[in-house]
Amino acid sequence: MRRLGISIYPEKDSEENICAYLKKAHDFGAKRIFSCLLSVTKDPTDIKKEFHRMNHYAHELGFEVILDVSPKVFDKLGITYSDLSFFHEIEADGIRLDQGFTGNEEAMMTYNPYGLSIEINMSNDTHTVDTIMDYEPDRYHLIGCHNFYPHCYTGLSLEHFEKCTNNFKKYGLHTAAFVGCSSEDSFGPWLAKEGLCTLEMHRNLPLDVQVKHMVELGDIDDILIANCYPTKDEMERLKKVDLTKVNFEVEPVCELPELYHTVIFDELQMNRGDVNENMIRSTQPRVKYAKEHFAVFHAPDIICRGDVMVESSLHGHYAGEVQIAKQNMHNTGMTNVIGHIREEEVFMLDALHPWQKFCFVEK
């Protein structure tokens, strides 16, 4: 099951504020926590107490907790790859290796007696994961997660992202990537805070749209909010995002007839397999509603990219077919435009896969 997650930075804020955020995140549906141990400055005993309290509370709320670490952290805290008891004692569920070992060490760590997941950096197009797999890890405790990039113009390209993700998915491994909230007061682990995201194309997009696009791309299992803290509006929008399928927010035209409202907002849609460059076609509604009459009620001369259409009965057996315009087109006068997709989501039309399921959410 795909999950939504958050990030927390204990060295950047009070335990009280972090725990309050955990409760809010639980309320908007988050299930996983990325927590950072890279900037270790306190005594190991104090770190253990602090992280244990927060992790214990997180577990009470149903979160899984993955800690970001590095070989430097291992040295400072006196941890070896053959003894991960420190992380078990602070109630972590896994560790993310910001920097890797040789492959054999990562494979051995997956057999730790505590059931800790070992998470590998996914953002480099190398053979690291192949080498680890050569050493026969417990693949049920080996997972992957992309980096986030707080400096503008440094995030991954979509092509590189998909290539790196495929390196992990070919082994059936669990994956994760980051999205970022847009609040001016938001922060991450570093001084740079120009948005925290994995994909550069996401940097200036609304948070919920970033999440929706990750869902559409299909190969990311856990979608993690990299910075703290989302605004109240962002959290409310996240509650409405369907993590199981692509969902487009649509503003319908005034006085939308009930039949059209039902066809658009109450039905699961599916992109036909024989895709074309002009429109996305969802044909199942015309089968289900074949006995209904679809009158012409709003047929503007020009159909614009992002318009949602329903064919009228003047188009014969096409009546009731749901479509989304991928480019501007002339209307024959027989096609109803029932609304328009939220502008920030229009780019997602180009990435919808053949046979991919989607739904519409009313603005």
mmCIF file of C-alpha atoms in Angstrom:
data_model
loop_
_atom_site.group_PDB
_atom_site.id
_atom_site.type_symbol
_atom_site.label_atom_id
_atom_site.label_comp_id
_atom_site.label_asym_id
_atom_site.label_seq_id
_atom_site.Cartn_x
_atom_site.Cartn_y
_atom_site.Cartn_z
ATOM 1 C CA MET A 1 0.000 0.000 0.000
ATOM 2 C CA ARG A 2 1.310 3.447 -0.898
ATOM 3 C CA ARG A 3 1.868 5.667 2.133
ATOM 4 C CA LEU A 4 2.275 9.333 2.913
ATOM 5 C CA GLY A 5 5.098 10.300 5.230
ATOM 6 C CA ILE A 6 6.716 13.266 6.957
ATOM 7 C CA SER A 7 10.188 14.343 8.082
ATOM 8 C CA ILE A 8 11.271 15.606 11.473
ATOM 9 C CA TYR A 9 14.526 17.245 12.569
ATOM 10 C CA PRO A 10 15.005 17.017 16.360
ATOM 11 C CA GLU A 11 18.074 19.279 16.290
ATOM 12 C CA LYS A 12 16.022 22.061 14.636
ATOM 13 C CA ASP A 13 12.933 22.286 16.850
ATOM 14 C CA SER A 14 11.603 21.414 20.280
ATOM 15 C CA GLU A 15 10.333 17.984 21.164
ATOM 16 C CA GLU A 16 6.986 19.565 22.056
ATOM 17 C CA ASN A 17 6.548 21.101 18.586
ATOM 18 C CA ILE A 18 7.624 17.912 16.853
ATOM 19 C CA CYS A 19 5.154 15.769 18.805
ATOM 20 C CA ALA A 20 2.373 18.244 18.032
ATOM 21 C CA TYR A 21 3.243 17.892 14.351
ATOM 22 C CA LEU A 22 3.159 14.100 14.611
ATOM 23 C CA LYS A 23 -0.429 14.300 15.851
ATOM 24 C CA LYS A 24 -1.426 16.608 12.963
ATOM 25 C CA ALA A 25 0.347 14.378 10.450
ATOM 26 C CA HIS A 26 -1.466 11.360 11.813
ATOM 27 C CA ASP A 27 -4.739 13.207 11.296
ATOM 28 C CA PHE A 28 -4.008 13.915 7.591
ATOM 29 C CA GLY A 29 -3.064 10.288 6.988
ATOM 30 C CA ALA A 30 0.738 10.086 7.267
ATOM 31 C CA LYS A 31 2.116 6.672 8.225
ATOM 32 C CA ARG A 32 5.885 7.016 8.039
ATOM 33 C CA ILE A 33 8.596 9.271 9.496
ATOM 34 C CA PHE A 34 11.973 10.203 8.072
ATOM 35 C CA SER A 35 14.119 11.375 10.980
ATOM 36 C CA CYS A 36 17.642 12.758 10.723
ATOM 37 C CA LEU A 37 20.672 11.644 12.732
ATOM 38 C CA LEU A 38 23.268 13.153 10.400
ATOM 39 C CA SER A 39 23.920 16.257 12.514
ATOM 40 C CA VAL A 40 24.828 14.503 15.735
ATOM 41 C CA THR A 41 26.212 16.988 18.256
ATOM 42 C CA LYS A 42 24.910 15.761 21.621
ATOM 43 C CA ASP A 43 26.171 13.043 23.922
ATOM 44 C CA PRO A 44 25.065 9.553 22.768
ATOM 45 C CA THR A 45 23.160 9.024 26.039
ATOM 46 C CA ASP A 46 21.155 12.238 25.539
ATOM 47 C CA ILE A 47 20.497 11.368 21.904
ATOM 48 C CA LYS A 48 19.244 7.940 22.895
ATOM 49 C CA LYS A 49 16.798 9.365 25.462
ATOM 50 C CA GLU A 50 15.493 12.098 23.151
ATOM 51 C CA PHE A 51 14.964 9.877 20.134
ATOM 52 C CA HIS A 52 13.466 7.096 22.231
ATOM 53 C CA ARG A 53 10.768 9.415 23.593
ATOM 54 C CA MET A 54 9.822 10.728 20.151
ATOM 55 C CA ASN A 55 9.958 7.336 18.457
ATOM 56 C CA HIS A 56 7.853 5.774 21.194
ATOM 57 C CA TYR A 57 5.191 8.454 20.768
ATOM 58 C CA ALA A 58 5.344 8.012 16.992
ATOM 59 C CA HIS A 59 4.672 4.286 17.400
ATOM 60 C CA GLU A 60 1.693 5.031 19.612
ATOM 61 C CA LEU A 61 0.278 6.984 16.643
ATOM 62 C CA GLY A 62 1.015 4.139 14.233
ATOM 63 C CA PHE A 63 4.069 5.561 12.443
ATOM 64 C CA GLU A 64 7.045 3.683 11.058
ATOM 65 C CA VAL A 65 10.332 5.497 11.833
ATOM 66 C CA ILE A 66 13.394 5.432 9.555
ATOM 67 C CA LEU A 67 16.540 7.271 10.728
ATOM 68 C CA ASP A 68 18.990 8.889 8.305
ATOM 69 C CA VAL A 69 22.574 7.938 9.223
ATOM 70 C CA SER A 70 26.079 7.771 7.729
ATOM 71 C CA PRO A 71 29.371 5.985 8.474
ATOM 72 C CA LYS A 72 30.432 9.178 10.318
ATOM 73 C CA VAL A 73 27.429 8.833 12.638
ATOM 74 C CA PHE A 74 28.298 5.183 13.211
ATOM 75 C CA ASP A 75 31.794 6.223 14.344
ATOM 76 C CA LYS A 76 30.572 9.031 16.612
ATOM 77 C CA LEU A 77 27.995 6.843 18.333
ATOM 78 C CA GLY A 78 30.217 3.768 18.512
ATOM 79 C CA ILE A 79 27.968 1.708 16.212
ATOM 80 C CA THR A 80 29.181 -1.046 13.881
ATOM 81 C CA TYR A 81 27.315 -2.528 10.937
ATOM 82 C CA SER A 82 27.302 -5.873 12.770
ATOM 83 C CA ASP A 83 25.665 -4.443 15.889
ATOM 84 C CA LEU A 84 22.612 -2.230 15.307
ATOM 85 C CA SER A 85 21.255 -2.546 18.850
ATOM 86 C CA PHE A 86 21.432 1.252 19.342
ATOM 87 C CA PHE A 87 18.663 1.767 16.785
ATOM 88 C CA HIS A 88 16.550 -0.987 18.277
ATOM 89 C CA GLU A 89 16.903 0.551 21.731
ATOM 90 C CA ILE A 90 15.579 3.926 20.523
ATOM 91 C CA GLU A 91 12.650 2.140 18.820
ATOM 92 C CA ALA A 92 13.606 2.905 15.224
ATOM 93 C CA ASP A 93 12.139 0.654 12.537
ATOM 94 C CA GLY A 94 15.000 1.114 10.123
ATOM 95 C CA ILE A 95 17.992 3.184 9.081
ATOM 96 C CA ARG A 96 18.726 5.038 5.854
ATOM 97 C CA LEU A 97 22.358 4.899 4.816
ATOM 98 C CA ASP A 98 23.119 8.333 3.413
ATOM 99 C CA GLN A 99 26.445 6.910 2.277
ATOM 100 C CA GLY A 100 26.972 3.264 1.486
ATOM 101 C CA PHE A 101 29.531 0.622 2.383
ATOM 102 C CA THR A 102 30.835 -2.006 -0.050
ATOM 103 C CA GLY A 103 27.658 -4.003 -0.605
ATOM 104 C CA ASN A 104 28.505 -6.918 1.650
ATOM 105 C CA GLU A 105 27.979 -4.808 4.786
ATOM 106 C CA GLU A 106 24.539 -3.603 3.637
ATOM 107 C CA ALA A 107 23.542 -7.181 2.826
ATOM 108 C CA MET A 108 24.680 -8.390 6.252
ATOM 109 C CA MET A 109 22.793 -5.569 7.998
ATOM 110 C CA THR A 110 19.498 -6.781 6.517
ATOM 111 C CA TYR A 111 19.873 -9.906 8.675
ATOM 112 C CA ASN A 112 20.012 -7.912 11.923
ATOM 113 C CA PRO A 113 18.112 -9.680 14.748
ATOM 114 C CA TYR A 114 15.832 -6.684 15.359
ATOM 115 C CA GLY A 115 14.044 -6.693 12.007
ATOM 116 C CA LEU A 116 15.347 -3.225 11.131
ATOM 117 C CA SER A 117 14.891 -2.165 7.509
ATOM 118 C CA ILE A 118 18.064 -1.039 5.729
ATOM 119 C CA GLU A 119 17.350 1.807 3.324
ATOM 120 C CA ILE A 120 19.664 2.651 0.426
ATOM 121 C CA ASN A 121 20.096 5.962 -1.423
ATOM 122 C CA MET A 122 18.231 5.680 -4.736
ATOM 123 C CA SER A 123 19.290 8.900 -6.457
ATOM 124 C CA ASN A 124 22.602 7.806 -7.981
ATOM 125 C CA ASP A 125 22.577 5.861 -11.236
ATOM 126 C CA THR A 126 25.192 3.345 -10.096
ATOM 127 C CA HIS A 127 25.338 -0.403 -9.560
ATOM 128 C CA THR A 128 25.224 -0.093 -5.759
ATOM 129 C CA VAL A 129 21.954 -1.952 -5.374
ATOM 130 C CA ASP A 130 23.094 -4.614 -7.876
ATOM 131 C CA THR A 131 26.232 -5.179 -5.798
ATOM 132 C CA ILE A 132 24.165 -5.476 -2.625
ATOM 133 C CA MET A 133 21.875 -7.965 -4.346
ATOM 134 C CA ASP A 134 24.940 -9.967 -5.407
ATOM 135 C CA TYR A 135 25.645 -10.509 -1.696
ATOM 136 C CA GLU A 136 22.171 -12.052 -1.190
ATOM 137 C CA PRO A 137 20.517 -9.670 1.298
ATOM 138 C CA ASP A 138 17.212 -10.304 3.000
ATOM 139 C CA ARG A 139 15.288 -8.371 0.362
ATOM 140 C CA TYR A 140 12.284 -8.020 2.666
ATOM 141 C CA HIS A 141 14.412 -5.770 4.862
ATOM 142 C CA LEU A 142 16.137 -3.875 2.040
ATOM 143 C CA ILE A 143 14.393 -0.694 0.859
ATOM 144 C CA GLY A 144 15.303 2.413 -1.148
ATOM 145 C CA CYS A 145 14.739 6.150 -0.824
ATOM 146 C CA HIS A 146 15.687 9.071 -3.065
ATOM 147 C CA ASN A 147 17.478 12.205 -1.837
ATOM 148 C CA PHE A 148 15.897 15.618 -1.432
ATOM 149 C CA TYR A 149 17.484 18.822 -2.745
ATOM 150 C CA PRO A 150 17.082 22.107 -0.785
ATOM 151 C CA HIS A 151 18.922 24.265 -3.356
ATOM 152 C CA CYS A 152 16.905 25.376 -6.373
ATOM 153 C CA TYR A 153 17.884 23.845 -9.735
ATOM 154 C CA THR A 154 19.682 20.912 -8.061
ATOM 155 C CA GLY A 155 16.795 18.413 -7.997
ATOM 156 C CA LEU A 156 16.653 15.348 -10.199
ATOM 157 C CA SER A 157 15.371 15.409 -13.757
ATOM 158 C CA LEU A 158 12.358 13.199 -14.400
ATOM 159 C CA GLU A 159 14.375 11.007 -16.768
ATOM 160 C CA HIS A 160 17.138 10.402 -14.220
ATOM 161 C CA PHE A 161 14.587 9.868 -11.437
ATOM 162 C CA GLU A 162 12.747 7.187 -13.388
ATOM 163 C CA LYS A 163 15.967 5.447 -14.406
ATOM 164 C CA CYS A 164 17.250 5.321 -10.823
ATOM 165 C CA THR A 165 13.866 4.206 -9.498
ATOM 166 C CA ASN A 166 13.765 1.349 -11.989
ATOM 167 C CA ASN A 167 17.135 0.129 -10.659
ATOM 168 C CA PHE A 168 15.319 -0.695 -7.417
ATOM 169 C CA LYS A 169 11.881 -1.686 -8.707
ATOM 170 C CA LYS A 170 13.396 -4.382 -10.943
ATOM 171 C CA TYR A 171 14.177 -6.245 -7.708
ATOM 172 C CA GLY A 172 10.736 -5.593 -6.255
ATOM 173 C CA LEU A 173 12.144 -3.372 -3.498
ATOM 174 C CA HIS A 174 10.069 -0.848 -1.549
ATOM 175 C CA THR A 175 10.755 2.749 -2.665
ATOM 176 C CA ALA A 176 10.361 6.289 -1.360
ATOM 177 C CA ALA A 177 10.877 9.863 -2.569
ATOM 178 C CA PHE A 178 10.384 13.387 -1.246
ATOM 179 C CA VAL A 179 8.043 16.286 -1.900
ATOM 180 C CA GLY A 180 8.133 19.696 -0.237
ATOM 181 C CA CYS A 181 5.724 22.153 1.341
ATOM 182 C CA SER A 182 5.780 25.794 0.272
ATOM 183 C CA SER A 183 5.540 27.744 3.546
ATOM 184 C CA GLU A 184 8.107 30.550 3.835
ATOM 185 C CA ASP A 185 8.753 29.425 7.401
ATOM 186 C CA SER A 186 9.445 25.816 6.427
ATOM 187 C CA PHE A 187 12.835 24.297 7.169
ATOM 188 C CA GLY A 188 14.891 21.158 6.693
ATOM 189 C CA PRO A 189 18.232 19.944 8.010
ATOM 190 C CA TRP A 190 20.392 22.465 6.121
ATOM 191 C CA LEU A 191 20.555 26.267 5.851
ATOM 192 C CA ALA A 192 19.314 26.267 2.238
ATOM 193 C CA LYS A 193 15.531 26.044 2.193
ATOM 194 C CA GLU A 194 14.392 26.825 -1.325
ATOM 195 C CA GLY A 195 11.924 23.982 -1.150
ATOM 196 C CA LEU A 196 12.826 20.373 -0.383
ATOM 197 C CA CYS A 197 11.959 17.920 -3.123
ATOM 198 C CA THR A 198 13.432 15.040 -5.089
ATOM 199 C CA LEU A 199 12.256 16.175 -8.525
ATOM 200 C CA GLU A 200 13.257 19.664 -9.635
ATOM 201 C CA MET A 201 10.004 20.012 -11.570
ATOM 202 C CA HIS A 202 8.142 19.806 -8.241
ATOM 203 C CA ARG A 203 9.936 22.693 -6.526
ATOM 204 C CA ASN A 204 7.303 25.387 -7.112
ATOM 205 C CA LEU A 205 4.212 23.202 -7.310
ATOM 206 C CA PRO A 206 1.566 22.961 -4.572
ATOM 207 C CA LEU A 207 2.289 20.153 -2.113
ATOM 208 C CA ASP A 208 -0.787 18.089 -2.957
ATOM 209 C CA VAL A 209 -0.015 18.318 -6.688
ATOM 210 C CA GLN A 210 3.484 16.964 -6.059
ATOM 211 C CA VAL A 211 1.949 14.034 -4.198
ATOM 212 C CA LYS A 212 -0.567 13.424 -6.985
ATOM 213 C CA HIS A 213 2.215 13.391 -9.576
ATOM 214 C CA MET A 214 4.201 10.849 -7.547
ATOM 215 C CA VAL A 215 1.083 8.679 -7.460
ATOM 216 C CA GLU A 216 0.757 9.033 -11.223
ATOM 217 C CA LEU A 217 4.383 8.053 -11.863
ATOM 218 C CA GLY A 218 3.524 4.821 -10.146
ATOM 219 C CA ASP A 219 6.815 3.373 -8.850
ATOM 220 C CA ILE A 220 7.128 5.251 -5.544
ATOM 221 C CA ASP A 221 5.618 3.479 -2.537
ATOM 222 C CA ASP A 222 6.174 6.074 0.194
ATOM 223 C CA ILE A 223 5.829 9.804 -0.556
ATOM 224 C CA LEU A 224 7.586 11.816 2.141
ATOM 225 C CA ILE A 225 7.188 15.514 2.944
ATOM 226 C CA ALA A 226 10.787 16.637 3.345
ATOM 227 C CA ASN A 227 10.413 19.934 5.201
ATOM 228 C CA CYS A 228 8.590 21.213 8.273
ATOM 229 C CA TYR A 229 5.843 22.270 8.549
ATOM 230 C CA PRO A 230 2.967 22.128 6.042
ATOM 231 C CA THR A 231 0.381 24.886 6.390
ATOM 232 C CA LYS A 232 -3.126 24.180 7.626
ATOM 233 C CA ASP A 233 -4.414 24.502 4.056
ATOM 234 C CA GLU A 234 -1.786 22.086 2.743
ATOM 235 C CA MET A 235 -2.706 19.544 5.403
ATOM 236 C CA GLU A 236 -6.402 19.854 4.579
ATOM 237 C CA ARG A 237 -5.669 19.296 0.879
ATOM 238 C CA LEU A 238 -3.563 16.217 1.664
ATOM 239 C CA LYS A 239 -6.579 14.612 3.335
ATOM 240 C CA LYS A 240 -8.352 14.669 -0.038
ATOM 241 C CA VAL A 241 -5.563 13.083 -2.094
ATOM 242 C CA ASP A 242 -6.257 9.506 -3.176
ATOM 243 C CA LEU A 243 -2.982 7.571 -2.921
ATOM 244 C CA THR A 244 -4.340 4.571 -4.843
ATOM 245 C CA LYS A 245 -4.912 6.286 -8.187
ATOM 246 C CA VAL A 246 -4.434 9.509 -10.118
ATOM 247 C CA ASN A 247 -6.912 12.194 -9.103
ATOM 248 C CA PHE A 248 -7.603 15.471 -10.861
ATOM 249 C CA GLU A 249 -9.327 18.419 -9.202
ATOM 250 C CA VAL A 250 -12.028 19.806 -11.477
ATOM 251 C CA GLU A 251 -14.020 23.012 -11.273
ATOM 252 C CA PRO A 252 -17.350 22.202 -12.948
ATOM 253 C CA VAL A 253 -19.396 24.663 -14.962
ATOM 254 C CA CYS A 254 -22.397 26.272 -13.289
ATOM 255 C CA GLU A 255 -25.631 24.267 -13.125
ATOM 256 C CA LEU A 256 -24.020 20.984 -14.147
ATOM 257 C CA PRO A 257 -26.827 18.462 -14.834
ATOM 258 C CA GLU A 258 -27.080 15.600 -12.350
ATOM 259 C CA LEU A 259 -26.342 12.901 -14.945
ATOM 260 C CA TYR A 260 -23.107 14.605 -15.952
ATOM 261 C CA HIS A 261 -22.133 15.129 -12.317
ATOM 262 C CA THR A 262 -22.594 11.413 -11.662
ATOM 263 C CA VAL A 263 -20.620 10.338 -14.720
ATOM 264 C CA ILE A 264 -17.697 12.600 -13.829
ATOM 265 C CA PHE A 265 -17.453 12.513 -10.047
ATOM 266 C CA ASP A 266 -18.965 9.162 -9.041
ATOM 267 C CA GLU A 267 -17.213 6.874 -11.528
ATOM 268 C CA LEU A 268 -13.729 5.401 -11.742
ATOM 269 C CA GLN A 269 -12.193 6.505 -15.044
ATOM 270 C CA MET A 270 -9.650 4.655 -17.169
ATOM 271 C CA ASN A 271 -7.354 5.939 -19.905
ATOM 272 C CA ARG A 272 -7.839 3.830 -23.042
ATOM 273 C CA GLY A 273 -4.935 1.704 -24.157
ATOM 274 C CA ASP A 274 -4.924 3.117 -27.688
ATOM 275 C CA VAL A 275 -3.806 6.579 -26.586
ATOM 276 C CA ASN A 276 -3.689 9.610 -28.858
ATOM 277 C CA GLU A 277 -2.089 13.061 -28.706
ATOM 278 C CA ASN A 278 -5.333 15.041 -28.587
ATOM 279 C CA MET A 279 -7.314 13.720 -25.646
ATOM 280 C CA ILE A 280 -7.548 11.219 -22.819
ATOM 281 C CA ARG A 281 -10.537 8.945 -23.354
ATOM 282 C CA SER A 282 -12.450 7.072 -20.647
ATOM 283 C CA THR A 283 -15.002 4.926 -22.464
ATOM 284 C CA GLN A 284 -16.533 2.780 -19.731
ATOM 285 C CA PRO A 285 -19.155 5.422 -18.768
ATOM 286 C CA ARG A 286 -20.655 5.284 -22.260
ATOM 287 C CA VAL A 287 -21.202 1.545 -21.728
ATOM 288 C CA LYS A 288 -22.663 1.848 -18.240
ATOM 289 C CA TYR A 289 -24.923 4.765 -19.188
ATOM 290 C CA ALA A 290 -25.800 3.601 -22.703
ATOM 291 C CA LYS A 291 -29.557 3.960 -22.067
ATOM 292 C CA GLU A 292 -29.262 7.556 -20.837
ATOM 293 C CA HIS A 293 -29.785 10.636 -23.007
ATOM 294 C CA PHE A 294 -26.884 13.082 -22.954
ATOM 295 C CA ALA A 295 -28.203 16.437 -24.077
ATOM 296 C CA VAL A 296 -26.043 19.256 -25.389
ATOM 297 C CA PHE A 297 -25.931 21.905 -22.671
ATOM 298 C CA HIS A 298 -22.490 23.531 -22.887
ATOM 299 C CA ALA A 299 -20.568 23.182 -26.153
ATOM 300 C CA PRO A 300 -18.187 26.124 -26.656
ATOM 301 C CA ASP A 301 -16.570 26.564 -30.072
ATOM 302 C CA ILE A 302 -13.069 26.008 -28.717
ATOM 303 C CA ILE A 303 -12.073 23.184 -26.382
ATOM 304 C CA CYS A 304 -8.999 24.135 -24.338
ATOM 305 C CA ARG A 305 -6.220 21.982 -22.947
ATOM 306 C CA GLY A 306 -7.350 20.774 -19.526
ATOM 307 C CA ASP A 307 -11.077 20.870 -20.346
ATOM 308 C CA VAL A 308 -13.111 17.872 -19.204
ATOM 309 C CA MET A 309 -15.706 16.755 -21.743
ATOM 310 C CA VAL A 310 -18.660 14.392 -21.993
ATOM 311 C CA GLU A 311 -19.944 13.459 -25.436
ATOM 312 C CA SER A 312 -23.606 14.155 -26.158
ATOM 313 C CA SER A 313 -26.081 11.711 -27.701
ATOM 314 C CA LEU A 314 -25.652 13.544 -31.023
ATOM 315 C CA HIS A 315 -22.398 11.601 -31.297
ATOM 316 C CA GLY A 316 -24.198 8.258 -31.377
ATOM 317 C CA HIS A 317 -22.423 5.410 -29.598
ATOM 318 C CA TYR A 318 -19.866 7.876 -28.177
ATOM 319 C CA ALA A 319 -22.583 9.340 -25.922
ATOM 320 C CA GLY A 320 -21.418 9.471 -22.306
ATOM 321 C CA GLU A 321 -17.730 9.051 -23.095
ATOM 322 C CA VAL A 322 -15.545 11.093 -20.746
ATOM 323 C CA GLN A 323 -12.579 12.935 -22.241
ATOM 324 C CA ILE A 324 -9.849 15.372 -21.194
ATOM 325 C CA ALA A 325 -8.333 17.694 -23.785
ATOM 326 C CA LYS A 326 -4.538 17.470 -24.080
ATOM 327 C CA GLN A 327 -4.435 20.388 -26.514
ATOM 328 C CA ASN A 328 -6.740 23.079 -27.879
ATOM 329 C CA MET A 329 -9.310 21.802 -30.393
ATOM 330 C CA HIS A 330 -12.339 22.978 -32.339
ATOM 331 C CA ASN A 331 -15.682 21.693 -31.063
ATOM 332 C CA THR A 332 -18.084 20.048 -33.495
ATOM 333 C CA GLY A 333 -20.947 21.422 -31.408
ATOM 334 C CA MET A 334 -21.744 17.949 -30.085
ATOM 335 C CA THR A 335 -19.244 17.786 -27.196
ATOM 336 C CA ASN A 336 -20.097 19.152 -23.745
ATOM 337 C CA VAL A 337 -17.369 20.845 -21.736
ATOM 338 C CA ILE A 338 -18.360 20.174 -18.144
ATOM 339 C CA GLY A 339 -15.402 21.763 -16.359
ATOM 340 C CA HIS A 340 -11.673 22.403 -16.278
ATOM 341 C CA ILE A 341 -8.818 20.707 -14.461
ATOM 342 C CA ARG A 342 -6.941 22.777 -11.897
ATOM 343 C CA GLU A 343 -4.215 24.579 -13.835
ATOM 344 C CA GLU A 344 -1.364 23.293 -11.637
ATOM 345 C CA GLU A 345 -2.404 19.727 -12.506
ATOM 346 C CA VAL A 346 -2.740 20.077 -16.287
ATOM 347 C CA PHE A 347 0.870 18.972 -16.864
ATOM 348 C CA MET A 348 -0.061 15.576 -15.428
ATOM 349 C CA LEU A 349 -2.168 14.831 -18.506
ATOM 350 C CA ASP A 350 0.994 14.118 -20.484
ATOM 351 C CA ALA A 351 2.216 11.464 -18.051
ATOM 352 C CA LEU A 352 -0.974 9.381 -17.766
ATOM 353 C CA HIS A 353 -0.203 5.796 -18.788
ATOM 354 C CA PRO A 354 -2.323 3.654 -21.130
ATOM 355 C CA TRP A 355 -4.966 1.813 -19.060
ATOM 356 C CA GLN A 356 -4.132 3.925 -15.988
ATOM 357 C CA LYS A 357 -7.072 4.525 -13.660
ATOM 358 C CA PHE A 358 -8.003 7.993 -12.464
ATOM 359 C CA CYS A 359 -10.811 9.931 -10.844
ATOM 360 C CA PHE A 360 -12.089 13.490 -10.584
ATOM 361 C CA VAL A 361 -12.496 15.460 -7.362
ATOM 362 C CA GLU A 362 -14.872 18.412 -7.363
ATOM 363 C CA LYS A 363 -13.357 21.753 -6.400
#
